[in-house]
XYZ file of C-alpha atoms in Angstrom:
726
model
C -8.732 46.704 19.655
C -6.331 44.903 22.033
C -9.181 42.508 22.972
C -9.692 41.584 19.326
C -5.951 41.076 18.904
C -5.839 38.841 21.946
C -8.741 36.779 20.560
C -7.022 36.369 17.253
C -3.869 35.114 18.952
C -6.005 32.805 21.130
C -7.785 31.334 18.085
C -4.426 30.862 16.384
C -2.937 28.985 19.302
C -6.062 26.832 19.748
C -5.985 26.042 16.058
C -2.367 24.880 16.216
C -2.959 22.759 19.286
C -6.059 21.045 18.032
C -4.672 20.665 14.511
C -1.523 19.032 15.792
C -3.596 16.732 17.960
C -5.721 15.677 15.052
C -2.849 15.344 12.630
C -0.850 13.203 15.061
C -3.912 11.073 15.631
C -4.264 10.331 11.963
C -0.690 10.087 10.805
C 1.981 7.570 11.759
C 3.177 8.198 15.288
C 6.784 9.024 15.992
C 9.339 7.731 18.459
C 8.362 7.079 22.058
C 10.488 8.084 25.000
C 11.988 4.629 25.320
C 13.637 4.980 21.942
C 14.369 8.691 21.805
C 12.540 11.550 20.106
C 13.396 13.558 17.034
C 14.422 17.039 18.046
C 12.915 18.742 14.988
C 9.569 16.963 15.295
C 6.297 18.678 16.204
C 5.717 15.774 18.544
C 8.423 16.894 20.932
C 8.756 19.646 23.528
C 12.026 20.636 25.034
C 12.794 21.181 28.672
C 16.497 21.612 29.495
C 17.479 19.337 26.565
C 15.140 16.603 27.801
C 12.690 15.684 25.093
C 9.282 14.269 25.866
C 6.520 12.938 23.726
C 3.042 14.398 23.763
C 0.795 11.373 23.827
C -2.816 11.833 22.539
C -5.113 9.301 24.163
C -5.938 7.716 20.777
C -2.382 6.384 20.255
C -1.358 3.072 21.773
C 2.338 2.520 22.109
C 4.142 -0.839 22.275
C 4.426 -2.388 25.678
C 7.697 -1.996 27.548
C 8.516 -5.641 26.857
C 8.043 -5.112 23.135
C 10.300 -2.075 23.205
C 12.997 -3.942 25.099
C 12.799 -6.786 22.601
C 13.139 -4.418 19.658
C 15.994 -2.501 21.276
C 18.072 -5.679 21.520
C 16.983 -7.304 18.270
C 19.555 -8.844 15.973
C 19.106 -9.949 12.310
C 18.941 -13.675 11.593
C 18.256 -13.704 7.859
C 19.893 -11.749 4.961
C 16.544 -10.009 4.257
C 15.610 -9.112 7.871
C 14.826 -5.411 8.163
C 17.200 -3.028 9.930
C 16.989 -3.339 13.683
C 16.916 -0.487 16.224
C 20.649 -0.952 17.030
C 21.453 -0.884 13.298
C 19.287 2.251 12.747
C 21.036 3.927 15.612
C 24.348 3.044 14.043
C 23.253 4.580 10.739
C 22.158 7.726 12.548
C 25.549 8.014 14.264
C 27.479 7.463 11.014
C 25.340 9.985 9.132
C 25.812 12.661 11.838
C 29.572 12.390 11.574
C 29.822 12.379 7.791
C 31.087 15.466 6.029
C 27.978 15.777 3.839
C 25.685 16.044 6.874
C 27.852 17.717 9.489
C 26.689 21.263 10.171
C 24.001 20.911 7.496
C 20.232 20.954 7.518
C 19.135 17.478 6.506
C 16.321 14.996 6.732
C 16.377 11.239 6.169
C 13.483 10.301 3.859
C 14.235 6.603 3.828
C 16.493 4.218 5.687
C 15.973 0.586 4.827
C 18.086 -2.562 4.389
C 20.241 -2.487 1.306
C 19.400 -6.053 0.370
C 22.368 -8.304 -0.543
C 22.766 -9.471 -4.117
C 20.087 -11.938 -5.028
C 22.568 -14.754 -5.660
C 23.989 -14.387 -2.170
C 20.520 -14.623 -0.660
C 19.604 -17.697 -2.797
C 22.709 -19.578 -1.685
C 22.534 -18.590 1.986
C 21.375 -21.273 4.451
C 20.456 -21.000 8.070
C 23.599 -21.201 10.147
C 25.728 -19.485 7.544
C 27.176 -16.057 8.388
C 25.027 -13.193 7.180
C 26.188 -11.208 4.215
C 27.571 -7.782 5.249
C 24.678 -5.612 6.518
C 24.187 -2.345 4.693
C 21.632 0.463 4.880
C 20.202 2.206 1.864
C 19.591 5.858 2.736
C 17.637 8.546 0.826
C 18.359 11.946 2.260
C 17.767 15.665 1.590
C 20.758 17.810 2.535
C 20.430 21.560 2.102
C 17.508 21.005 -0.327
C 19.461 18.478 -2.507
C 18.455 14.805 -2.751
C 21.088 12.088 -2.183
C 21.110 8.315 -2.295
C 23.838 6.571 -0.326
C 24.819 3.267 1.190
C 26.044 2.904 4.785
C 28.126 -0.190 5.471
C 27.280 -1.056 9.054
C 30.387 -3.110 9.831
C 32.892 -0.555 8.544
C 30.831 2.666 8.876
C 31.826 3.423 5.266
C 29.437 5.733 3.390
C 29.085 5.409 -0.395
C 27.340 8.125 -2.379
C 25.465 7.137 -5.531
C 24.619 9.093 -8.629
C 20.841 9.666 -8.823
C 20.840 10.390 -12.546
C 18.963 13.167 -14.377
C 15.513 12.011 -13.321
C 12.974 14.478 -12.049
C 11.152 14.260 -8.735
C 11.809 14.273 -5.030
C 11.908 11.548 -2.351
C 8.895 10.302 -0.354
C 7.761 12.877 2.186
C 8.765 12.453 5.784
C 6.129 12.416 8.466
C 7.564 15.705 9.629
C 7.067 17.139 6.136
C 3.417 16.250 6.304
C 2.640 17.425 9.796
C 4.526 20.718 9.545
C 2.771 21.483 6.261
C -0.682 21.225 7.821
C -0.029 23.946 10.417
C 2.260 26.216 8.355
C -0.664 28.201 6.769
C -1.750 29.272 10.233
C 1.242 31.558 10.357
C -0.203 33.478 7.431
C -2.620 36.296 8.406
C -4.411 36.277 5.022
C -5.091 32.569 5.399
C -6.465 33.004 8.913
C -8.656 35.857 7.847
C -10.007 33.840 4.912
C -10.894 30.868 7.090
C -12.734 33.043 9.597
C -14.570 34.816 6.760
C -15.718 31.401 5.542
C -17.377 30.890 8.898
C -14.882 28.458 10.464
C -13.199 29.114 13.782
C -9.446 28.456 13.683
C -10.019 26.219 16.721
C -12.170 23.911 14.545
C -9.735 23.758 11.688
C -8.241 20.474 10.326
C -5.933 20.619 7.282
C -4.466 17.990 4.964
C -1.154 17.915 3.104
C -1.996 17.142 -0.594
C 0.739 16.225 -2.998
C 0.678 18.605 -5.920
C 1.601 16.329 -8.781
C 3.386 17.874 -11.726
C 1.763 20.174 -14.323
C 4.562 22.160 -15.941
C 7.783 24.095 -15.571
C 6.321 26.623 -13.199
C 6.241 23.866 -10.583
C 9.857 22.801 -10.970
C 13.009 23.470 -8.922
C 11.311 23.480 -5.542
C 9.201 21.099 -3.504
C 5.606 22.257 -3.404
C 2.597 20.992 -1.572
C -1.005 22.022 -1.444
C -2.998 22.298 1.752
C -6.737 22.167 2.002
C -8.805 22.487 5.150
C -11.971 21.337 6.794
C -14.183 22.066 9.768
C -14.172 19.452 12.488
C -16.842 21.223 14.544
C -19.299 18.671 15.979
C -17.814 15.670 14.157
C -14.704 13.494 13.980
C -15.432 13.028 10.264
C -14.092 16.403 9.196
C -13.557 15.050 5.648
C -17.302 15.589 5.068
C -17.016 19.283 5.909
C -14.640 20.789 3.330
C -13.936 24.487 3.041
C -14.476 24.156 -0.679
C -12.269 26.064 -3.065
C -9.716 27.187 -0.462
C -6.247 25.948 -1.440
C -2.870 26.965 -0.097
C 0.232 26.429 -2.234
C 3.177 25.932 0.101
C 6.927 25.613 -0.274
C 7.582 22.262 1.412
C 11.129 23.163 2.377
C 10.707 26.728 3.682
C 7.002 26.451 4.663
C 6.458 29.716 2.865
C 2.893 30.339 1.600
C 3.356 30.837 -2.113
C -0.289 31.361 -3.064
C -3.744 31.307 -1.540
C -6.663 30.491 -3.837
C -10.230 30.963 -2.644
C -12.886 30.187 -5.252
C -15.665 28.727 -3.142
C -17.045 31.572 -1.058
C -20.533 30.904 -2.384
C -20.375 27.234 -1.263
C -21.511 26.541 2.333
C -19.641 24.268 4.717
C -21.676 20.989 4.765
C -23.383 20.325 8.063
C -22.015 17.831 10.613
C -25.295 15.932 10.940
C -25.107 12.246 10.103
C -21.360 12.286 9.375
C -20.200 10.471 12.526
C -18.943 6.911 12.018
C -17.614 6.106 15.525
C -19.590 3.414 17.385
C -19.783 5.541 20.474
C -21.407 8.393 18.525
C -24.239 6.372 16.987
C -27.807 7.006 18.150
C -28.710 3.319 17.943
C -26.884 0.050 17.354
C -27.730 -2.861 15.081
C -27.072 -6.410 16.290
C -27.485 -8.319 13.025
C -25.429 -11.403 13.809
C -24.234 -13.393 16.812
C -20.538 -13.266 17.635
C -18.323 -15.589 15.617
C -14.688 -16.580 16.119
C -12.247 -19.268 14.988
C -10.973 -21.253 17.935
C -7.756 -23.275 17.866
C -7.385 -25.238 21.152
C -4.185 -26.852 19.797
C -2.767 -23.521 18.727
C -2.115 -22.249 15.192
C -0.630 -24.436 12.493
C 2.022 -21.901 11.649
C 5.248 -20.842 13.266
C 7.200 -17.639 12.902
C 10.923 -18.195 13.434
C 13.341 -15.414 14.291
C 10.527 -12.848 13.984
C 10.290 -12.995 10.154
C 10.409 -16.523 8.729
C 6.812 -17.882 8.377
C 6.251 -21.627 8.104
C 2.731 -22.960 7.538
C 1.402 -26.193 6.123
C 3.451 -26.686 2.919
C 4.553 -23.054 2.667
C 7.597 -21.106 3.903
C 8.382 -17.422 3.269
C 10.131 -14.370 4.713
C 7.956 -11.510 5.829
C 8.787 -7.904 6.788
C 7.113 -4.512 7.094
C 8.439 -1.737 4.827
C 7.941 2.031 5.081
C 7.230 2.452 1.406
C 5.712 -0.879 0.233
C 3.857 -1.698 3.439
C 4.774 -5.369 3.598
C 7.227 -7.489 1.617
C 6.935 -11.226 1.032
C 10.224 -12.877 0.020
C 11.662 -16.359 -0.667
C 8.228 -17.962 -0.937
C 8.561 -21.752 -1.305
C 6.045 -24.615 -1.365
C 6.726 -28.218 -0.459
C 6.251 -30.769 -3.230
C 3.963 -33.548 -1.867
C 5.749 -36.182 -3.914
C 9.366 -35.431 -3.066
C 9.076 -33.388 0.125
C 11.386 -30.753 -1.426
C 10.769 -27.053 -0.819
C 10.479 -25.527 -4.278
C 10.986 -21.882 -5.190
C 7.880 -19.925 -6.321
C 8.563 -16.184 -5.762
C 11.718 -14.408 -4.707
C 9.977 -11.116 -3.758
C 6.505 -9.574 -3.915
C 5.103 -6.265 -2.694
C 2.813 -3.410 -3.660
C 5.126 -1.139 -5.640
C 2.997 1.913 -6.258
C -0.541 3.256 -6.053
C -2.122 5.821 -8.372
C -5.351 7.555 -7.411
C -6.457 10.180 -9.915
C -9.649 12.213 -9.189
C -11.794 13.071 -12.172
C -12.479 16.737 -11.571
C -10.514 19.239 -13.671
C -11.494 22.291 -11.652
C -9.016 24.549 -9.852
C -9.250 22.923 -6.404
C -9.230 19.360 -7.701
C -7.197 18.859 -10.926
C -3.991 18.104 -9.048
C -5.438 15.380 -6.838
C -3.654 12.521 -8.588
C -2.017 10.770 -5.646
C 0.776 8.228 -5.787
C 0.485 6.950 -2.244
C 3.572 4.772 -1.950
C 6.096 7.060 -3.529
C 4.704 10.330 -2.133
C 3.414 9.439 1.283
C 4.859 5.970 2.038
C 2.328 3.188 2.032
C 3.953 1.597 5.080
C 4.384 4.933 6.910
C 0.591 5.272 6.709
C -0.072 1.799 8.151
C -1.875 2.126 11.437
C -1.841 -0.421 14.255
C -4.328 -3.140 13.462
C -7.349 -3.484 15.716
C -7.440 -6.972 17.355
C -10.699 -8.907 16.866
C -11.888 -6.465 14.159
C -9.031 -5.944 11.697
C -7.699 -9.428 12.469
C -9.293 -12.409 14.215
C -8.560 -13.687 17.680
C -5.994 -16.228 16.420
C -3.773 -13.616 14.769
C -0.060 -13.034 15.312
C 1.081 -9.380 15.100
C 4.309 -8.004 13.675
C 5.703 -4.586 14.353
C 7.451 -2.221 11.965
C 10.618 -0.354 12.990
C 11.236 2.808 11.044
C 13.401 5.916 11.442
C 12.152 9.465 11.899
C 13.592 12.306 9.758
C 16.639 12.660 12.009
C 17.296 8.880 11.944
C 15.833 8.088 15.414
C 14.067 4.725 15.269
C 10.526 4.180 16.438
C 8.145 1.214 16.550
C 4.913 0.913 14.611
C 3.065 -1.648 16.754
C 0.788 -4.290 15.250
C 1.426 -3.190 11.691
C 1.025 -6.622 10.101
C -0.994 -9.629 11.224
C -0.801 -13.252 10.271
C -3.672 -15.675 10.810
C -5.280 -18.847 9.573
C -8.643 -18.351 7.917
C -11.574 -20.692 7.333
C -14.843 -19.384 5.950
C -16.490 -22.652 5.037
C -14.769 -22.804 1.646
C -14.094 -26.046 -0.056
C -10.600 -27.190 -1.147
C -11.953 -29.852 -3.451
C -14.994 -32.119 -3.638
C -16.859 -34.775 -5.637
C -20.093 -36.620 -5.039
C -20.921 -39.524 -7.323
C -24.357 -39.644 -9.013
C -26.747 -42.319 -7.707
C -27.032 -43.740 -11.221
C -23.523 -45.149 -10.909
C -24.382 -47.108 -7.841
C -21.370 -45.712 -5.990
C -22.189 -43.851 -2.797
C -19.159 -41.542 -2.897
C -19.100 -38.166 -1.129
C -15.663 -36.711 -0.817
C -14.885 -33.084 0.238
C -12.028 -31.246 1.859
C -12.124 -27.917 3.689
C -10.067 -25.023 2.530
C -8.024 -23.376 5.263
C -5.678 -20.525 4.223
C -2.936 -18.408 5.775
C -3.442 -14.645 5.531
C -0.852 -11.889 5.852
C -2.607 -8.515 6.276
C -1.748 -4.876 6.589
C -3.995 -1.799 6.430
C -2.856 1.692 5.477
C -4.875 4.769 6.274
C -3.719 7.291 3.722
C -5.594 10.236 5.184
C -9.219 9.594 4.341
C -8.853 6.305 2.462
C -8.104 2.910 4.024
C -6.458 0.154 2.033
C -6.427 -3.468 3.274
C -3.832 -5.651 1.546
C -3.927 -9.431 2.024
C -1.493 -12.048 0.881
C -3.342 -15.369 1.145
C -1.556 -18.703 0.852
C -3.458 -21.855 0.014
C -2.341 -25.431 0.494
C -2.865 -26.153 -3.240
C -0.013 -23.827 -4.010
C -2.065 -20.778 -4.956
C -1.233 -17.266 -3.699
C -4.124 -14.810 -3.725
C -3.379 -11.098 -3.426
C -6.421 -9.098 -2.417
C -6.909 -5.361 -1.945
C -9.822 -3.914 -0.039
C -10.879 -0.271 -0.143
C -12.674 1.361 2.787
C -12.447 4.556 4.806
C -13.908 7.901 3.883
C -14.520 9.522 0.484
C -12.751 12.722 -0.431
C -15.712 14.965 -1.109
C -16.484 18.279 -2.702
C -18.629 20.987 -1.220
C -21.560 22.207 -3.292
C -24.475 24.604 -2.997
C -26.885 21.826 -4.033
C -28.977 19.957 -1.494
C -31.130 17.961 -3.992
C -30.748 16.668 -7.494
C -33.729 18.634 -8.666
C -31.588 21.767 -8.431
C -29.000 20.445 -10.894
C -29.153 21.365 -14.542
C -29.095 18.194 -16.644
C -26.183 19.537 -18.722
C -24.078 20.355 -15.657
C -21.240 17.982 -14.803
C -21.004 17.459 -11.048
C -17.870 15.298 -11.524
C -19.458 12.866 -9.109
C -22.566 11.982 -7.090
C -24.589 14.136 -4.688
C -24.265 12.049 -1.502
C -25.887 14.300 1.033
C -26.867 17.948 1.363
C -23.977 20.043 0.000
C -21.696 17.021 -0.466
C -20.479 15.548 -3.750
C -18.435 12.371 -3.905
C -15.986 12.874 -6.764
C -15.385 10.063 -9.284
C -11.879 8.647 -9.042
C -9.744 5.551 -9.794
C -7.499 3.403 -7.696
C -4.583 1.440 -9.162
C -2.175 -0.758 -7.160
C 0.847 -2.069 -9.040
C 2.451 -5.230 -7.631
C 6.086 -6.208 -8.138
C 6.330 -10.005 -8.409
C 9.833 -11.436 -8.869
C 8.789 -14.954 -9.841
C 11.448 -17.671 -9.442
C 9.519 -20.737 -10.569
C 11.802 -23.624 -9.659
C 14.762 -21.282 -10.201
C 15.533 -17.781 -11.317
C 15.615 -18.252 -15.114
C 12.006 -18.164 -16.339
C 10.050 -17.299 -19.446
C 6.721 -15.501 -19.918
C 4.163 -17.308 -22.125
C 0.966 -15.795 -23.414
C -1.509 -18.607 -24.027
C -4.071 -17.207 -26.442
C -7.475 -18.913 -26.325
C -8.673 -18.828 -29.905
C -11.637 -20.051 -31.791
C -11.043 -22.614 -34.509
C -13.780 -23.210 -37.143
C -14.392 -26.699 -38.471
C -14.744 -27.217 -42.215
C -18.121 -28.635 -43.295
C -18.592 -32.394 -42.871
C -15.600 -32.711 -40.519
C -17.685 -32.586 -37.365
C -21.197 -31.699 -36.284
C -19.458 -28.969 -34.301
C -18.994 -25.679 -36.181
C -16.308 -24.346 -33.832
C -14.174 -25.034 -30.779
C -11.476 -23.330 -28.719
C -7.744 -24.060 -28.749
C -4.784 -22.829 -26.732
C -1.960 -21.226 -28.720
C 1.236 -20.604 -26.802
C 3.574 -17.624 -27.573
C 6.763 -17.202 -25.653
C 7.628 -13.536 -25.087
C 11.109 -12.744 -26.485
C 11.358 -9.148 -25.378
C 9.619 -6.784 -22.966
C 7.161 -5.395 -25.577
C 5.910 -8.892 -26.214
C 4.779 -8.962 -22.539
C 3.000 -5.632 -22.415
C -0.537 -6.909 -21.829
C -3.931 -5.186 -21.878
C -6.623 -7.511 -20.586
C -9.508 -8.026 -23.067
C -12.677 -9.942 -22.346
C -13.173 -10.958 -25.980
C -9.528 -11.678 -26.662
C -8.913 -14.092 -23.751
C -5.541 -15.492 -22.767
C -3.699 -17.070 -19.880
C -0.431 -15.647 -18.732
C 2.200 -18.209 -17.587
C 5.610 -17.812 -15.995
C 7.400 -21.083 -16.748
C 10.758 -22.615 -16.141
C 11.689 -23.927 -19.615
C 14.446 -26.149 -18.135
C 12.165 -28.038 -15.717
C 9.454 -30.400 -16.855
C 6.812 -32.611 -15.307
C 6.804 -36.380 -15.665
C 4.850 -36.057 -18.901
C 6.892 -33.209 -20.377
C 5.068 -29.999 -19.498
C 7.192 -27.025 -18.386
C 6.552 -26.192 -14.741
C 4.955 -22.852 -14.159
C 2.629 -20.436 -12.407
C 0.002 -18.273 -14.015
C -1.400 -14.887 -13.063
C -5.183 -15.044 -12.946
C -6.979 -11.687 -13.034
C -10.187 -11.021 -11.152
C -12.275 -7.887 -11.539
C -9.991 -4.986 -12.475
C -10.035 -1.599 -14.280
C -7.902 0.133 -16.885
C -6.981 3.804 -16.963
C -8.906 5.808 -19.554
C -6.882 8.990 -19.160
C -5.085 10.547 -22.157
C -1.584 9.127 -22.402
C -0.199 12.703 -22.633
C -2.157 13.898 -19.517
C 0.590 14.746 -16.979
C -0.893 12.478 -14.257
C -1.005 9.545 -16.687
C 2.615 10.122 -17.661
C 3.572 9.796 -14.036
C 1.277 6.776 -13.554
C 2.169 5.171 -16.872
C 2.459 1.786 -15.189
C -1.352 1.691 -15.584
C -1.045 1.723 -19.423
C -1.048 -2.054 -19.216
C -2.295 -4.512 -16.640
C 0.710 -6.880 -17.085
C 4.344 -6.096 -17.741
C 7.447 -8.281 -17.626
C 10.968 -6.852 -17.184
C 14.359 -8.492 -16.678
C 15.382 -8.469 -12.997
C 17.189 -5.266 -12.041
C 17.573 -4.462 -8.361
C 17.309 -0.713 -9.199
C 13.888 -1.164 -10.893
C 11.448 -1.914 -8.038
C 9.179 1.153 -7.855
C 6.754 1.361 -10.721
C 6.493 5.154 -10.505
C 10.263 5.599 -10.160
C 12.548 6.058 -7.159
C 11.685 9.759 -6.737
C 7.962 10.087 -7.321
C 7.098 13.364 -5.653
C 6.612 15.965 -8.451
C 8.166 13.553 -10.946
C 7.473 14.002 -14.626
C 7.156 10.327 -15.556
C 10.678 9.907 -16.864
C 11.651 6.995 -14.589
C 8.628 4.585 -14.612
C 7.958 1.049 -15.395
C 6.682 2.124 -18.820
C 10.074 3.787 -19.527
C 12.015 0.727 -18.496
C 9.855 -1.718 -20.457
C 10.111 0.306 -23.671
C 13.801 -0.442 -23.715
C 12.583 -3.822 -25.026
C 15.220 -5.943 -23.381
C 15.363 -9.748 -23.823
C 13.260 -11.656 -21.299
C 13.169 -15.241 -22.581
C 14.737 -17.747 -20.177
C 15.998 -14.900 -17.967
C 15.597 -13.819 -14.392
C 12.316 -11.866 -14.872
C 9.893 -9.756 -12.859
C 6.164 -9.901 -13.440
C 4.173 -6.725 -12.734
C 0.427 -6.777 -12.241
C -1.780 -3.694 -11.759
C -5.081 -4.091 -9.985
C -7.581 -1.347 -10.724
C -10.878 0.104 -9.483
C -13.212 2.701 -11.036
C -15.158 4.319 -8.249
C -18.369 6.248 -8.970
C -19.435 7.143 -5.414
C -22.944 6.297 -4.198
C -24.959 7.209 -1.116
C -24.066 3.879 0.553
C -20.467 5.256 0.711
C -21.622 8.025 3.047
C -20.382 8.815 5.681
C -17.951 5.824 5.539
C -17.546 3.182 2.901
C -18.309 -0.538 3.251
C -15.231 -2.405 2.049
C -15.037 -3.225 -1.663
C -12.389 -5.761 -2.769
C -10.723 -7.271 -5.747
C -7.829 -9.685 -6.196
C -5.605 -11.686 -8.495
C -4.124 -15.143 -8.127
C -0.722 -16.671 -8.702
C -1.755 -20.272 -9.481
C 0.320 -23.334 -10.180
C 0.130 -24.514 -13.775
C 1.802 -27.910 -14.345
C 3.958 -27.115 -11.346
C 2.893 -30.274 -9.491
C 2.544 -33.793 -10.913
C -1.054 -33.932 -9.745
C -3.452 -32.316 -7.210
C -1.120 -31.388 -4.345
C -3.821 -31.649 -1.740
C -5.292 -34.963 -2.879
C -4.309 -36.787 0.325
C -5.197 -34.241 2.971
C -7.801 -35.573 5.441
C -11.425 -34.441 5.697
C -12.780 -32.842 8.831
C -14.333 -35.226 11.354
C -16.374 -34.164 14.391
C -13.999 -35.622 16.974
C -11.110 -33.451 15.813
C -12.990 -30.148 16.047
C -13.229 -27.910 19.154
C -16.499 -28.038 20.969
C -18.072 -24.695 21.779
C -21.055 -24.428 24.076
C -23.992 -23.015 22.185
C -26.059 -20.292 23.816
C -29.415 -21.481 25.192
C -32.154 -21.064 22.583
C -34.764 -18.435 23.312
C-alpha cells in the first residue's frame, strides 16, 4: 500500500515537472535573471530570497549586450513603447499605492498611454516629448481596474470601467498555473491514469471558456484539456478526448470534471512528429537561395523604432496584445518631395476562432486570441534564415510580468527587404508598331513580420510596403490543427448520416472544421485627419436600342457615407464596389479628391447565427468593413475586456450608434477571414495558407509614383559564384 502511494506521488511530481517544462517551452518566456524574476511565477525558485530562472534548453535569451541596451533605453518618440526603466518605475509606483498595498494583485497589461493624437501629429524630432504615462489594467482582490500612471509625477489616476462584462487578458502566470492546477485533484489524476496515460506523459492546455449564460458569470473560469506526449513532441495529435476540467482561474479550484470519452482511444504517436531531427528521411527539393546585399539594406531604423525605407517612413513597435503596431505611416510625393500622411495607426485588433463542433468537449472553443491570450504575448522569437531571411533586422519586445517586472522577448519582429522576381511595372511594344520598346521595373518591398504561436496554431502577420504607395497586410496560418479523438480508423466505418464535424485525418484523429477572423484597426489619415468614406458601386447600365451596338456597360457610382451604418459593408461578388477613404479638402491637379482604397483579396464571412453567444462576442465579423469616428477608447474590436465578455462592448455596438463620419477623423476596420475544412495534407503540421488585403493609393499621386525608378542592370547586381554543374 505504501509503495503504491509512493508511486502515485512520484507520478504526480514527474507530471508537474514535465508539464511545467513543456508549458514554459510553448508559452512566452518570463524575465531572465538580468532583469529580475517575478516572485509568484512558476518559472522561479527561491533560495534565501534569491530568485533564479529555470532555463529549458529550448529557450534562447537575449545576449548580455541586448539586455544592457534595453536596461538603459530611453524613449525618443511620443509613441515609443515603455522602456525597462519606465516599467520598473510603474512597478514601484503600483507597489506603494493604497489600492495595491497589502493586496493580492496581478498586472494584466502595462503599455504606453499614448498622448493625444493632436500632440503626436504636431511633434517634431528635437521637440520635448509629451509627458510619459502608462496605461495599466490590473486585478486587485479579484476586481478589475484601469488606471493611468504618470511617470514624471508618480500620480495614479483610476478610471471607471463602466458596466461592461468580461475580464482582462490572461497573464502568462494565469495560463501556466491553470495547466498544472488539475494535478492537485485526486479525481483528475485517477481519471487520467484510467484513460491509460501516465501523469509523467501529461500535457495540458488552458482553454478560454467563452460565455454561455448566467451560470458562468461572477467568476473567472477556464477549461483545461489534456494530451499524451508519450513518444512525440506533437502532443496535440494525442488528445484525451472528452476529458475537460472546469477551473476557477483565480482560486485554481477544480469546479467540475467531465469525462465523456472513455470509449475513445488515445491516437497513436506514429507519424505525428514534425521536427526535422525526428524525420526518417529528408527531402532536398531545391538548392539554397538567399538575397544578398553587399551594399547593405536600403532601410534605416532610427532610435530603435523609426523605420525609413525608399519613399516610406513609419513608427514600429511590438505590443503585448496587438502583436505589432505600425504608426505615422507617410510616403514621399515624387513630385514635391513632401512626406504625406497615409495612416496614423494600424494593427491587428482582435482574432476570432470558432470551432464548428457543438458537442460537450468542443462547443466552447471559440477563441478570441488577442483579447483572451494576448497576440503579442504569444509571439515567439523568430528563427533567423527560416522565419526571416538573412538580410533581416530584428526588434525585441519589452513586456511586464504579472508583478510588473519587465522582461525581453527577443527577435519578436523582423524587418527585411523582399524581392521575389515580381514586376513593379512593364510594357513591351508590339512589333507591328515598329518601336522596339521593352521597359520593366523590378518590385522590391519592405516587410515587417511577426509570428504568434497561440498554443497549436501559428499566425504570421506581414505588413508589406511597396514603392508605389501600396501597403499589403497579409496573414498566414500554419502550425498544428486542434484535433478530436475518435474510435474510427477508416471512413468505411462512418455512417453516411453521421456528422464528424470535420475530416478523418489519420487513425483515430478528426480535424474539426473552424474559422479564423482577424480584425484590423486602420486609422487612415489620408493627407490629414479629416477624411470621408466613399462606396463606389460598380453598376451595369443598359443602353436603349439604336444608341450603341453595345447592350450594356459598367459605370462607377460614388456614395459618400454620412453615418456609421452607411459604412457597414458586406462584400458581395455580384454586387461589386470599391471602398475609398478620401480627403475631400485635397484634390489632384485635375480635381479628383486624394485617397486610398481598401482592396479585398480572398476572405470569408461568418455564417453563425447572430444570436449565438460566440457570434455576439465576435460581432465584428458581421461585416467585413466598418468605419467609425476616431475614439481613443475604441481600439479593440471585441472590447477592452474580452475574457468571458457577453458582446456588450464590441465594434458592432459602437457602430450601431450611427455617429456622423463624413469629413471626420475616421477609423477603417477590415476583417480578414478563413473557413478551414481540414484535409490530410494538414497532418501532422500545416503548410502555410495565406490571404491579404491592400491599402492602395487612388488619385493620391498625380501620376505613377515609380515612373522614374531605374531598371536593374547586370553591373549593379552582386555576383555570386554558382556551384559547379554536375
